[in-house]
PDB file of N, CA and C and ligand atoms in Angstrom:
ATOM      1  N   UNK A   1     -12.458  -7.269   5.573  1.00 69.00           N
ATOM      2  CA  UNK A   1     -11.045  -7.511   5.406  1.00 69.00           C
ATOM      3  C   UNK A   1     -10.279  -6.903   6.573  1.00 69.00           C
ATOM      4  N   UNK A   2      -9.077  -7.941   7.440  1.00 86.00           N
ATOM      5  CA  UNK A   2      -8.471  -6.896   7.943  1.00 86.00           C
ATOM      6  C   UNK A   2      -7.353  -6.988   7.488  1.00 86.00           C
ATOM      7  N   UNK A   3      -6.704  -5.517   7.511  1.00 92.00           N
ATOM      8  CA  UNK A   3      -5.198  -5.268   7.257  1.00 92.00           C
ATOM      9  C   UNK A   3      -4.563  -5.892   7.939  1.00 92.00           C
ATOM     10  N   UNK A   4      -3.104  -6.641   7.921  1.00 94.00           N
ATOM     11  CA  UNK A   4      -1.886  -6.670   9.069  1.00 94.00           C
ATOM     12  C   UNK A   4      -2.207  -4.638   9.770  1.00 94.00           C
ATOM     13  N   UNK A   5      -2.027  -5.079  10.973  1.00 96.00           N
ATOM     14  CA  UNK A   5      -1.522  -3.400  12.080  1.00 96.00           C
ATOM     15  C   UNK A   5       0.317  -2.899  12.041  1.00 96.00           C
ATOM     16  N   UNK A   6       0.682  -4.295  11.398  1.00 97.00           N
ATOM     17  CA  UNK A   6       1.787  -3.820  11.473  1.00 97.00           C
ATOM     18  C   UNK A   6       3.084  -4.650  10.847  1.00 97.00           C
ATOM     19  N   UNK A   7       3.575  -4.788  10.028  1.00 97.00           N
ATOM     20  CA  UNK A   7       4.606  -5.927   9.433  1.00 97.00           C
ATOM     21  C   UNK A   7       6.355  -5.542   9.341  1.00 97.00           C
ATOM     22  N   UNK A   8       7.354  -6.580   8.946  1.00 97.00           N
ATOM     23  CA  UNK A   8       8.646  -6.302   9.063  1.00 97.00           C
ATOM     24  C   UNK A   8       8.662  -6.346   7.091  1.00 97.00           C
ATOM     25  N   UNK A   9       9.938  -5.621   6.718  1.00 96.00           N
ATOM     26  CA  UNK A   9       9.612  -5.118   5.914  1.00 96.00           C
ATOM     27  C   UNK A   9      11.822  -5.222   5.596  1.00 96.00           C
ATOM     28  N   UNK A  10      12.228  -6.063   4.881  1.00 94.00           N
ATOM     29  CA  UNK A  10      13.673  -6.181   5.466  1.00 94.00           C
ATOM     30  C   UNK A  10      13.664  -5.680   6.607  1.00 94.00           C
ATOM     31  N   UNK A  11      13.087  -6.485   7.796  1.00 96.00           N
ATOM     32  CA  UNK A  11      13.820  -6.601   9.102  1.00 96.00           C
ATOM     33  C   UNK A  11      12.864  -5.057  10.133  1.00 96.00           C
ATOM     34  N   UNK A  12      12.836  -3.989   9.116  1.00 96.00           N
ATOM     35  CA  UNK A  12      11.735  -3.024   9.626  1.00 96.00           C
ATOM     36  C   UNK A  12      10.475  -3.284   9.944  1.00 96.00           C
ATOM     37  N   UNK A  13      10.004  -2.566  10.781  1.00 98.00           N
ATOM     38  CA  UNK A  13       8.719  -2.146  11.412  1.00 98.00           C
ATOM     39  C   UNK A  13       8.122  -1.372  10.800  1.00 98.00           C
ATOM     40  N   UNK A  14       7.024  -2.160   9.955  1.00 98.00           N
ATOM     41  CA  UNK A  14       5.838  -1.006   9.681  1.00 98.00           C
ATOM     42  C   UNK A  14       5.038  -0.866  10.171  1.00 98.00           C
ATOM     43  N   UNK A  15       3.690   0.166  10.202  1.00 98.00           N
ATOM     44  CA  UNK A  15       2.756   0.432  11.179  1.00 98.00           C
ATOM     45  C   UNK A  15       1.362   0.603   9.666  1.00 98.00           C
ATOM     46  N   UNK A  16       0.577   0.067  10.095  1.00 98.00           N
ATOM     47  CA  UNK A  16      -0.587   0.769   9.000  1.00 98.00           C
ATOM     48  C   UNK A  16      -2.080   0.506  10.090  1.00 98.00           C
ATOM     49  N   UNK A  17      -2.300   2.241   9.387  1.00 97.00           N
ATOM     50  CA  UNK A  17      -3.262   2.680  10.003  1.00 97.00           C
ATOM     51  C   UNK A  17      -4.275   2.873   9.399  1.00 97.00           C
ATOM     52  N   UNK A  18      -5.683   2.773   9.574  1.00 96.00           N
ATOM     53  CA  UNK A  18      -6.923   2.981   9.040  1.00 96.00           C
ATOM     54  C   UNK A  18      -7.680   4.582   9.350  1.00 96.00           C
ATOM     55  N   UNK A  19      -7.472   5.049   8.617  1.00 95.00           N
ATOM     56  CA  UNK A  19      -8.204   6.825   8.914  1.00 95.00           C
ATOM     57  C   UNK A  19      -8.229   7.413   7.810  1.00 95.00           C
ATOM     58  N   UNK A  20      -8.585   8.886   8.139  1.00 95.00           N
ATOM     59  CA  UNK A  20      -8.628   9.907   7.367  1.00 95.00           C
ATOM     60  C   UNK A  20      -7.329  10.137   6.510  1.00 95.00           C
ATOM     61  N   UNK A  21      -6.993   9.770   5.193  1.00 93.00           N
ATOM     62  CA  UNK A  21      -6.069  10.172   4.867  1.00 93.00           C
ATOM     63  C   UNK A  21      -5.747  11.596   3.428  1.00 93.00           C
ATOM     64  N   UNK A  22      -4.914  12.369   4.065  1.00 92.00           N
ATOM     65  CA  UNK A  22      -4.741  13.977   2.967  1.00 92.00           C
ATOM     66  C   UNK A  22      -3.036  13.622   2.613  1.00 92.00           C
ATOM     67  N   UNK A  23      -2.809  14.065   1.450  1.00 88.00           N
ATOM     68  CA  UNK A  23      -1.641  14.299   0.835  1.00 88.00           C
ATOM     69  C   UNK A  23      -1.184  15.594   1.516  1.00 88.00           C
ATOM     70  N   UNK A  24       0.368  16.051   0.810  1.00 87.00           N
ATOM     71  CA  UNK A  24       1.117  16.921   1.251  1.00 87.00           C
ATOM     72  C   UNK A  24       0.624  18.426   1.104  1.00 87.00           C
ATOM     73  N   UNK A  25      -1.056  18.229  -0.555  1.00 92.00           N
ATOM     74  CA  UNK A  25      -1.344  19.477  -0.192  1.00 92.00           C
ATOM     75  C   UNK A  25      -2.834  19.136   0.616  1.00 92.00           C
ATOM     76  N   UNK A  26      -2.957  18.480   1.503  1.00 92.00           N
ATOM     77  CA  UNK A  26      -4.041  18.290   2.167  1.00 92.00           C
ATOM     78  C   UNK A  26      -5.233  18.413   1.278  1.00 92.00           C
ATOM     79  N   UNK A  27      -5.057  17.418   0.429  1.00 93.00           N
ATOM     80  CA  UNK A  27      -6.061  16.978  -0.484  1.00 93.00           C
ATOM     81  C   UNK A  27      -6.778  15.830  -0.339  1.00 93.00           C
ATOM     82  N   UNK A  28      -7.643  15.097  -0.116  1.00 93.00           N
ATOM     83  CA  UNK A  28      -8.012  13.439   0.854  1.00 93.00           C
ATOM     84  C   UNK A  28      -7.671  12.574  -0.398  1.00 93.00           C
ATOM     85  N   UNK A  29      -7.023  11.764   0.199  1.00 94.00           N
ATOM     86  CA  UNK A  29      -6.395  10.602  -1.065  1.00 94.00           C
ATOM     87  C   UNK A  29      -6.686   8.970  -0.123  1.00 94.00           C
ATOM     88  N   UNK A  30      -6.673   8.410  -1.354  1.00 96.00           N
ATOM     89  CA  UNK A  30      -7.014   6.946  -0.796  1.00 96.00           C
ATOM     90  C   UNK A  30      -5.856   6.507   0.457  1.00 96.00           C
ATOM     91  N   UNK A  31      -4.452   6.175   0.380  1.00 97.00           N
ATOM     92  CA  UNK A  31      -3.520   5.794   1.003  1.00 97.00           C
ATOM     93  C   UNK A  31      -2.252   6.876   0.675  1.00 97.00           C
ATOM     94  N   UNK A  32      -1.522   6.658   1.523  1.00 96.00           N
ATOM     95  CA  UNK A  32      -0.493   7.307   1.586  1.00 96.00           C
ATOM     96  C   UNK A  32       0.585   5.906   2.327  1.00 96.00           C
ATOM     97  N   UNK A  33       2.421   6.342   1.935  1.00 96.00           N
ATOM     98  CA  UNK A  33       3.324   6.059   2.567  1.00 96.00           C
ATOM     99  C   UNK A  33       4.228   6.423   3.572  1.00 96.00           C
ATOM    100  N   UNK A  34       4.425   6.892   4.365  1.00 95.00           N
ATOM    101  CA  UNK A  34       4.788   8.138   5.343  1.00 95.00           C
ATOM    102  C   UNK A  34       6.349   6.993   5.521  1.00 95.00           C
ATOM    103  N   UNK A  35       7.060   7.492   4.749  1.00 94.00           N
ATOM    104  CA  UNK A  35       8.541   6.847   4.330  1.00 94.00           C
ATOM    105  C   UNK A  35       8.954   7.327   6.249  1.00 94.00           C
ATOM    106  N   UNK A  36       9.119   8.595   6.364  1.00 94.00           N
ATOM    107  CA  UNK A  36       9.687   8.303   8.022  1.00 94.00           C
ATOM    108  C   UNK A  36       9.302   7.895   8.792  1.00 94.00           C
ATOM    109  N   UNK A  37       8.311   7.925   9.137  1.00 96.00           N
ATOM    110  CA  UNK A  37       7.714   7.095  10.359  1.00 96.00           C
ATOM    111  C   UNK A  37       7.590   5.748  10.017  1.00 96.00           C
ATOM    112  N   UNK A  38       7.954   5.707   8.476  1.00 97.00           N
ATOM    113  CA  UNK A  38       7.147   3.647   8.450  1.00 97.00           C
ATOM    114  C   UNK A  38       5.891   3.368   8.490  1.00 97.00           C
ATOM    115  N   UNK A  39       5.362   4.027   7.823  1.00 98.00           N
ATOM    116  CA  UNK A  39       3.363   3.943   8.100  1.00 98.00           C
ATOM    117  C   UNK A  39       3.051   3.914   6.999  1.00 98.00           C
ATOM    118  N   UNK A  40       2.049   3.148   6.559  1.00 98.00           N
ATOM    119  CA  UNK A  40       0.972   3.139   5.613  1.00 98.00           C
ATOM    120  C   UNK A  40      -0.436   3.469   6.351  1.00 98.00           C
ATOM    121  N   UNK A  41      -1.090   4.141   5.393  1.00 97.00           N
ATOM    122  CA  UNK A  41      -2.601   5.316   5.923  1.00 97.00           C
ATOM    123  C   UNK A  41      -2.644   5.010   4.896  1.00 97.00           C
ATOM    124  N   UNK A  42      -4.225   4.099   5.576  1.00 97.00           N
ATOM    125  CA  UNK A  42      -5.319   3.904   4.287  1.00 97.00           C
ATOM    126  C   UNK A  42      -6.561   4.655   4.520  1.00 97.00           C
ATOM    127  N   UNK A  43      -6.928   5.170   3.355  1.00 97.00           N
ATOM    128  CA  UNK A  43      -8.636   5.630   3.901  1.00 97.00           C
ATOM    129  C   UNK A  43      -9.431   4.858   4.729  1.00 97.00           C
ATOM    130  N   UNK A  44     -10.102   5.313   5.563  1.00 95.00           N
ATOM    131  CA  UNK A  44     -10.878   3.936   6.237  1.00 95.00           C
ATOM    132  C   UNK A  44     -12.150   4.284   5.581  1.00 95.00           C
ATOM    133  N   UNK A  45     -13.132   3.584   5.817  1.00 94.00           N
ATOM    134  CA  UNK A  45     -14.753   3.401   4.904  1.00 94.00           C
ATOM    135  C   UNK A  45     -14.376   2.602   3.575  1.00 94.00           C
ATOM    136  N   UNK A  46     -13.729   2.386   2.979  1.00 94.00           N
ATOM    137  CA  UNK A  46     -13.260   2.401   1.308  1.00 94.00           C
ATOM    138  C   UNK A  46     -14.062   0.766   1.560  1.00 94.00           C
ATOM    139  N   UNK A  47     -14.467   0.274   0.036  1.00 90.00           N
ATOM    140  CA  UNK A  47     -14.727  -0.807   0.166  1.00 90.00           C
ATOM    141  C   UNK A  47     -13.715  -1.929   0.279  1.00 90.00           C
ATOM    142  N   UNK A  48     -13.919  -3.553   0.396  1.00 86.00           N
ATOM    143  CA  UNK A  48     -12.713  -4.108   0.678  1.00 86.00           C
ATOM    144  C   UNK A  48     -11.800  -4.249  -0.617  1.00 86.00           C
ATOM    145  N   UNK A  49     -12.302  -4.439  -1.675  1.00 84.00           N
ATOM    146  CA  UNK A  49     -11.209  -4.140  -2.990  1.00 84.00           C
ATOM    147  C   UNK A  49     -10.687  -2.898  -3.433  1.00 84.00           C
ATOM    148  N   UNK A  50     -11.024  -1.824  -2.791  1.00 89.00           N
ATOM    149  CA  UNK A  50     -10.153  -0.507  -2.858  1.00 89.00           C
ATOM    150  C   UNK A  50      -9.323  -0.491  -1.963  1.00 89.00           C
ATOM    151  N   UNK A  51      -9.490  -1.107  -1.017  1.00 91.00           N
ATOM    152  CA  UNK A  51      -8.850  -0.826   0.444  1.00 91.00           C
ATOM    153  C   UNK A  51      -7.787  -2.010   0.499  1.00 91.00           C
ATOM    154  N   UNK A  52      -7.909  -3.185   0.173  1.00 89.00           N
ATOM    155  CA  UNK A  52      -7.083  -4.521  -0.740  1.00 89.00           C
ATOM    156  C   UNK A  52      -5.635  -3.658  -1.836  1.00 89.00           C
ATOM    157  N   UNK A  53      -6.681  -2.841  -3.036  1.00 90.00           N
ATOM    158  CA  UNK A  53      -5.857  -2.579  -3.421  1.00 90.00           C
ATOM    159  C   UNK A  53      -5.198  -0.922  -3.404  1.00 90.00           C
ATOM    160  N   UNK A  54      -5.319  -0.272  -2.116  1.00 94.00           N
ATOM    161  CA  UNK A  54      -4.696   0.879  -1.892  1.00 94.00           C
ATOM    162  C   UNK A  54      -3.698   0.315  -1.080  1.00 94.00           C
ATOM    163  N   UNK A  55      -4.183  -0.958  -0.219  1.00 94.00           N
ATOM    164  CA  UNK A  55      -2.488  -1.215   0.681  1.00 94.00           C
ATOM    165  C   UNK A  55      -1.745  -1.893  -0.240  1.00 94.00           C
ATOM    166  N   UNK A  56      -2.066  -2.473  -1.087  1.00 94.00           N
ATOM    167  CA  UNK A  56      -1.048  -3.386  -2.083  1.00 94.00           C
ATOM    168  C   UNK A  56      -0.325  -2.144  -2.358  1.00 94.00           C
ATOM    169  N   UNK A  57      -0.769  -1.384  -3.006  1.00 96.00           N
ATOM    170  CA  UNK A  57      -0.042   0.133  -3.983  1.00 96.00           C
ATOM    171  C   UNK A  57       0.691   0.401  -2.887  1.00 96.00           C
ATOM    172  N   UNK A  58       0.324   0.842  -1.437  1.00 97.00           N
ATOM    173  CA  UNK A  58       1.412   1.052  -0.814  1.00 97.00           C
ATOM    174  C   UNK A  58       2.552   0.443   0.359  1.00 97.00           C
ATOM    175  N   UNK A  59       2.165  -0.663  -0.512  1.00 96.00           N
ATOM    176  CA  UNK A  59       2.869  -2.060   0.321  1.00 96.00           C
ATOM    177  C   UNK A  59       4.588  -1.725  -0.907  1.00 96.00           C
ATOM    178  N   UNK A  60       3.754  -1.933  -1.977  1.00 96.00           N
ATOM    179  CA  UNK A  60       4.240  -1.477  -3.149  1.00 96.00           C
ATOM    180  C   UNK A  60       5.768  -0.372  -2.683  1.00 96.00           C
ATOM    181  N   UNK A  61       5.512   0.762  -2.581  1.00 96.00           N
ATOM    182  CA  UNK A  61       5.874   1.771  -2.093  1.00 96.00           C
ATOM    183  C   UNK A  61       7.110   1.859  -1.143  1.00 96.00           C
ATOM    184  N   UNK A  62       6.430   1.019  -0.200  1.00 97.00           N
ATOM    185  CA  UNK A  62       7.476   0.798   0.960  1.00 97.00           C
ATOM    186  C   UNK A  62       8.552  -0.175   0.366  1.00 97.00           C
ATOM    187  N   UNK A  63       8.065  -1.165  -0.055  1.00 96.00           N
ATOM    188  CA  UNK A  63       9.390  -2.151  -0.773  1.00 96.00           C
ATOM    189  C   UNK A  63      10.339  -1.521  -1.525  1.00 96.00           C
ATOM    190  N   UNK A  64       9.897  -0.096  -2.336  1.00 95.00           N
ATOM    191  CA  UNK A  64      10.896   0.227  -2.775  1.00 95.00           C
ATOM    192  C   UNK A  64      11.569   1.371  -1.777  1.00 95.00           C
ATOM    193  N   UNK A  65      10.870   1.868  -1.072  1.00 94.00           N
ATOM    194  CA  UNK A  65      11.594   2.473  -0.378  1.00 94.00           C
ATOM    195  C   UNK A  65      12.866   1.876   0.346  1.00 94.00           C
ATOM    196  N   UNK A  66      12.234   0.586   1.073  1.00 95.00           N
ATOM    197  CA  UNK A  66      13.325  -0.433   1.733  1.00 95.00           C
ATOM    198  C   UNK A  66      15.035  -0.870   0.652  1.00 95.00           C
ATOM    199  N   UNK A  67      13.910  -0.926  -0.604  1.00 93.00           N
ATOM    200  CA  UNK A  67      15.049  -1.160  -1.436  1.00 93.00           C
ATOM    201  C   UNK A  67      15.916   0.095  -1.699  1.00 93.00           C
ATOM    202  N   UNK A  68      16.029   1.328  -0.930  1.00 91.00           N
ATOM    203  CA  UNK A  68      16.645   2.077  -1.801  1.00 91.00           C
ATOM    204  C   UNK A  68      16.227   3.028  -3.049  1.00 91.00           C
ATOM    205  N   UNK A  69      14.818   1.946  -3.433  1.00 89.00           N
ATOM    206  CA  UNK A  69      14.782   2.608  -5.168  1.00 89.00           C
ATOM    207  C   UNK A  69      14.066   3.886  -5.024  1.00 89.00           C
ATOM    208  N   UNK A  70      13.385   4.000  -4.372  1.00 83.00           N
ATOM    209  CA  UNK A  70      12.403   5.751  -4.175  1.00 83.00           C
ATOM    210  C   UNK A  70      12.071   5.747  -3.012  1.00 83.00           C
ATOM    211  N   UNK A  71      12.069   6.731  -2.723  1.00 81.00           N
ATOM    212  CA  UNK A  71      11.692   7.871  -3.519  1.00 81.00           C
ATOM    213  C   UNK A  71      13.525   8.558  -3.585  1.00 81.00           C
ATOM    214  N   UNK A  72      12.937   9.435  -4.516  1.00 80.00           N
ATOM    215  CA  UNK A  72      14.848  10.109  -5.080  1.00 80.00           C
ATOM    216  C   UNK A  72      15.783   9.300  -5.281  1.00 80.00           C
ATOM    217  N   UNK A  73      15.915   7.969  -5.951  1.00 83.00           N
ATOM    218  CA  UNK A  73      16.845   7.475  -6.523  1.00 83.00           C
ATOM    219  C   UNK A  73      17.144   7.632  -7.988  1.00 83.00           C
ATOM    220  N   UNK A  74      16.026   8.271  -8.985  1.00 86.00           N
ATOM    221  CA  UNK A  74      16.706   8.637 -10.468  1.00 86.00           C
ATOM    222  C   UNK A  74      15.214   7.672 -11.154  1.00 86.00           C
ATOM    223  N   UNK A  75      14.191   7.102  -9.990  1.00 88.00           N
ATOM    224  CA  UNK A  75      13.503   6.554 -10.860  1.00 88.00           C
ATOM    225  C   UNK A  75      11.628   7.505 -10.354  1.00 88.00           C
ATOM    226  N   UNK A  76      11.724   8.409 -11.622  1.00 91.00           N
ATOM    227  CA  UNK A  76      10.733   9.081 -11.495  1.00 91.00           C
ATOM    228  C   UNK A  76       9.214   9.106 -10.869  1.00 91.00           C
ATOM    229  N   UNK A  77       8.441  10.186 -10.408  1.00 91.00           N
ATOM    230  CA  UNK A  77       7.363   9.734  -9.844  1.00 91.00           C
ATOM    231  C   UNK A  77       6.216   9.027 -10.647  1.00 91.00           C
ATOM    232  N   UNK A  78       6.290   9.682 -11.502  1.00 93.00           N
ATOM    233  CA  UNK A  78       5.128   9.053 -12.729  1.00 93.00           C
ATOM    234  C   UNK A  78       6.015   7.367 -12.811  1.00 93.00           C
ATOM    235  N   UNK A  79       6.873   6.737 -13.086  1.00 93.00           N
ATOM    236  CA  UNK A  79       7.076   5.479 -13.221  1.00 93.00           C
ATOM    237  C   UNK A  79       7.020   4.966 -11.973  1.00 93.00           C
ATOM    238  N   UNK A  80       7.374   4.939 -10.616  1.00 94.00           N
ATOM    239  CA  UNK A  80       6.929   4.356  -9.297  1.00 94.00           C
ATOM    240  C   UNK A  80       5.799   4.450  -9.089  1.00 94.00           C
ATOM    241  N   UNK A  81       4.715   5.083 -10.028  1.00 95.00           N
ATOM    242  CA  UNK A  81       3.472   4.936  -9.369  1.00 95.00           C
ATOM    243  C   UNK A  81       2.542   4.058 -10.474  1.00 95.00           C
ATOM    244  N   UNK A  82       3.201   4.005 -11.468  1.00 96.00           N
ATOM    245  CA  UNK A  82       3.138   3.079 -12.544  1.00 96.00           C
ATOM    246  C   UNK A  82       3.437   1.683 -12.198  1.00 96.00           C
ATOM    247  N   UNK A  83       4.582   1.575 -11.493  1.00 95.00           N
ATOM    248  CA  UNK A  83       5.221   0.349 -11.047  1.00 95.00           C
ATOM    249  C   UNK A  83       4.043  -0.047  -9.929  1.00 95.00           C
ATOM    250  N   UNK A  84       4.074   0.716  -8.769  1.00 95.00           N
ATOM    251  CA  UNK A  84       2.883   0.566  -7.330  1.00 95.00           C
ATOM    252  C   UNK A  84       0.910   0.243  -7.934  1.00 95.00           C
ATOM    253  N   UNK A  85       0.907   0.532  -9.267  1.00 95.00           N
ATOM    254  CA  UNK A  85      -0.228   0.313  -9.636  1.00 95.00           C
ATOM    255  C   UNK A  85      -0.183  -1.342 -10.440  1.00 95.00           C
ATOM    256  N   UNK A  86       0.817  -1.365 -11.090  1.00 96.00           N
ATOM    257  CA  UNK A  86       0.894  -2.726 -11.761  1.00 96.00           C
ATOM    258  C   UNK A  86       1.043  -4.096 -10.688  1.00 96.00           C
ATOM    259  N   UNK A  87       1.949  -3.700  -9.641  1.00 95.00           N
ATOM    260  CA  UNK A  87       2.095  -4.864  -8.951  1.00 95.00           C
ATOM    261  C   UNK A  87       0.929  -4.893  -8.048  1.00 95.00           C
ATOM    262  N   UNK A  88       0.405  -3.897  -8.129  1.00 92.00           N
ATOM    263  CA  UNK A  88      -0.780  -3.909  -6.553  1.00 92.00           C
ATOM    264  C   UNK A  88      -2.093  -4.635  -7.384  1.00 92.00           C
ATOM    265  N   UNK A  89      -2.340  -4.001  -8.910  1.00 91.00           N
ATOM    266  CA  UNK A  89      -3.154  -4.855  -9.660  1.00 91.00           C
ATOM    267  C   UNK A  89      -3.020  -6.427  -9.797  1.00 91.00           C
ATOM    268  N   UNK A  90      -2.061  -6.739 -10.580  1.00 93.00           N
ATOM    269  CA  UNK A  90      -1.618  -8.281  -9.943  1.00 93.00           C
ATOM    270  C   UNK A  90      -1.750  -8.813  -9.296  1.00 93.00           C
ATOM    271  N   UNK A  91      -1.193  -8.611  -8.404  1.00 90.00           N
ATOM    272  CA  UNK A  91      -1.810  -9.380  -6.955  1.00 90.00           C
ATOM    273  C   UNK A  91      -3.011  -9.108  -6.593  1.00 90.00           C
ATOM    274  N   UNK A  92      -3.541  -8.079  -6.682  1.00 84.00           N
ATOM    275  CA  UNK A  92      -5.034  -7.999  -6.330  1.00 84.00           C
ATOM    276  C   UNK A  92      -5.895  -8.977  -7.452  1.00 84.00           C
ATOM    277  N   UNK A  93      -5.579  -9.280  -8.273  1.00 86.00           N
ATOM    278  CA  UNK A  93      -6.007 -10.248  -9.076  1.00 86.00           C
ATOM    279  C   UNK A  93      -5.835 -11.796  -8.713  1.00 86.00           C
ATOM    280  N   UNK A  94      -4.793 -12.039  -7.928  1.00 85.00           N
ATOM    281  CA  UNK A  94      -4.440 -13.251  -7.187  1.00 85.00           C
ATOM    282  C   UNK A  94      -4.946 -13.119  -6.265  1.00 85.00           C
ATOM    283  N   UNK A  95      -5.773 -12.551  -5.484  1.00 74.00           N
ATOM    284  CA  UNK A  95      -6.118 -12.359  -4.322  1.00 74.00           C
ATOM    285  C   UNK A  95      -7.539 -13.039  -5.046  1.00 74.00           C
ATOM    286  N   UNK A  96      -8.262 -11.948  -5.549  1.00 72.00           N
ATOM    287  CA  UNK A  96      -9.333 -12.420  -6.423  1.00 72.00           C
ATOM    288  C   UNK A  96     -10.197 -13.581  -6.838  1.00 72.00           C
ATOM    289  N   UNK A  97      -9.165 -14.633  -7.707  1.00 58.00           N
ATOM    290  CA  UNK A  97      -9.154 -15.613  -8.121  1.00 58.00           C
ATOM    291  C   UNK A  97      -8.944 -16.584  -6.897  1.00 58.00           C
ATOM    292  N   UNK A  98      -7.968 -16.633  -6.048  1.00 57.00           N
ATOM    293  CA  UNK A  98      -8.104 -17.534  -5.112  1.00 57.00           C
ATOM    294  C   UNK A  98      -9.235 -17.483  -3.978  1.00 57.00           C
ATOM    295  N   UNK A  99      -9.700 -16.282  -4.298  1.00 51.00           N
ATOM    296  CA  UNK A  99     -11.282 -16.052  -3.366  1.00 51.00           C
ATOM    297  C   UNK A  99     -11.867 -16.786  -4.137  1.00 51.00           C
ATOM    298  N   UNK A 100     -12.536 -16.776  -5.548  1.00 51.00           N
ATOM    299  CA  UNK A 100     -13.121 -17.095  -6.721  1.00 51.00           C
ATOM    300  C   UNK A 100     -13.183 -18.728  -6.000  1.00 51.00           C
ATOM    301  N   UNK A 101     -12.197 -19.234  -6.367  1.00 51.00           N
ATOM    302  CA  UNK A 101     -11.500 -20.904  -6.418  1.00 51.00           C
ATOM    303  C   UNK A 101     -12.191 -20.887  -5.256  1.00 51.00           C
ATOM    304  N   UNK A 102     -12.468 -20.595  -4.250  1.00 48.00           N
ATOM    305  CA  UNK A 102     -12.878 -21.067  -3.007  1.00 48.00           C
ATOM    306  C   UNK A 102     -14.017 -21.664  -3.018  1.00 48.00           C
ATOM    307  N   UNK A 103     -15.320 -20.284  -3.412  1.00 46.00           N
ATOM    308  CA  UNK A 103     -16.237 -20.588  -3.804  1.00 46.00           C
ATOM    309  C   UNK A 103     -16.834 -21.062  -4.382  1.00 46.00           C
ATOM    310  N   UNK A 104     -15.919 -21.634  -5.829  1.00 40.00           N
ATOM    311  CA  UNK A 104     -16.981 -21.804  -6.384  1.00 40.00           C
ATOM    312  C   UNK A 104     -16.371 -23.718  -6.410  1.00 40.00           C
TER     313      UNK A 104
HETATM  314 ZN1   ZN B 201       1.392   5.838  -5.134  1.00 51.51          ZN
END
């Protein structure tokens, strides 16, 4: 699978990168959103349906960021990551099925 390196996002520049990725307490986590710079960091090695659906989750992420809605708008972390898991599932399920349809 390859990722887009880089997409517009309302009119923004994102950047996504394939590496080593640690959270804020430098803990190794699948993907991350790096809201200032505009980057999505995905683990690299991951297989292609983790790695499918860690950029969805933080494709996820950025849309709401673009929108305004999070991070710190009044809509909590436990529900944006609720939200970034449901839509990234979904579509990773459309992704899925239209692979499916191909083949068979
Ligand atoms: Zn998340």
């Amino acid at each position: 699978m390859t990722l887009p390196r880089q997409f517009l996002l309302k009119g923004k520049k994102w950047r996504v990168s394939l590496r080593k990725v640690v959270d804020r307490d430098d803990d190794a986590c699948n993907g991350l959103c790096a809201y200032d710079e505009r980057k999505i960091l995905i683990r690299k090695g991951m297989s292609e349906a983790e790695t499918l659906s860690t950029f969805l989750h933080e494709l996820v992420h950025a849309t709401l960021h673009e929108a305004h809605l999070a991070p710190n708008s009044g809509v909590s972390v436990e529900t944006e990551e609720i939200i970034c898991d449901a839509v990234a599932d979904m579509m990773t399920n459309c992704f899925h099925m239209k692979w499916r349809r191909r083949r068979g």
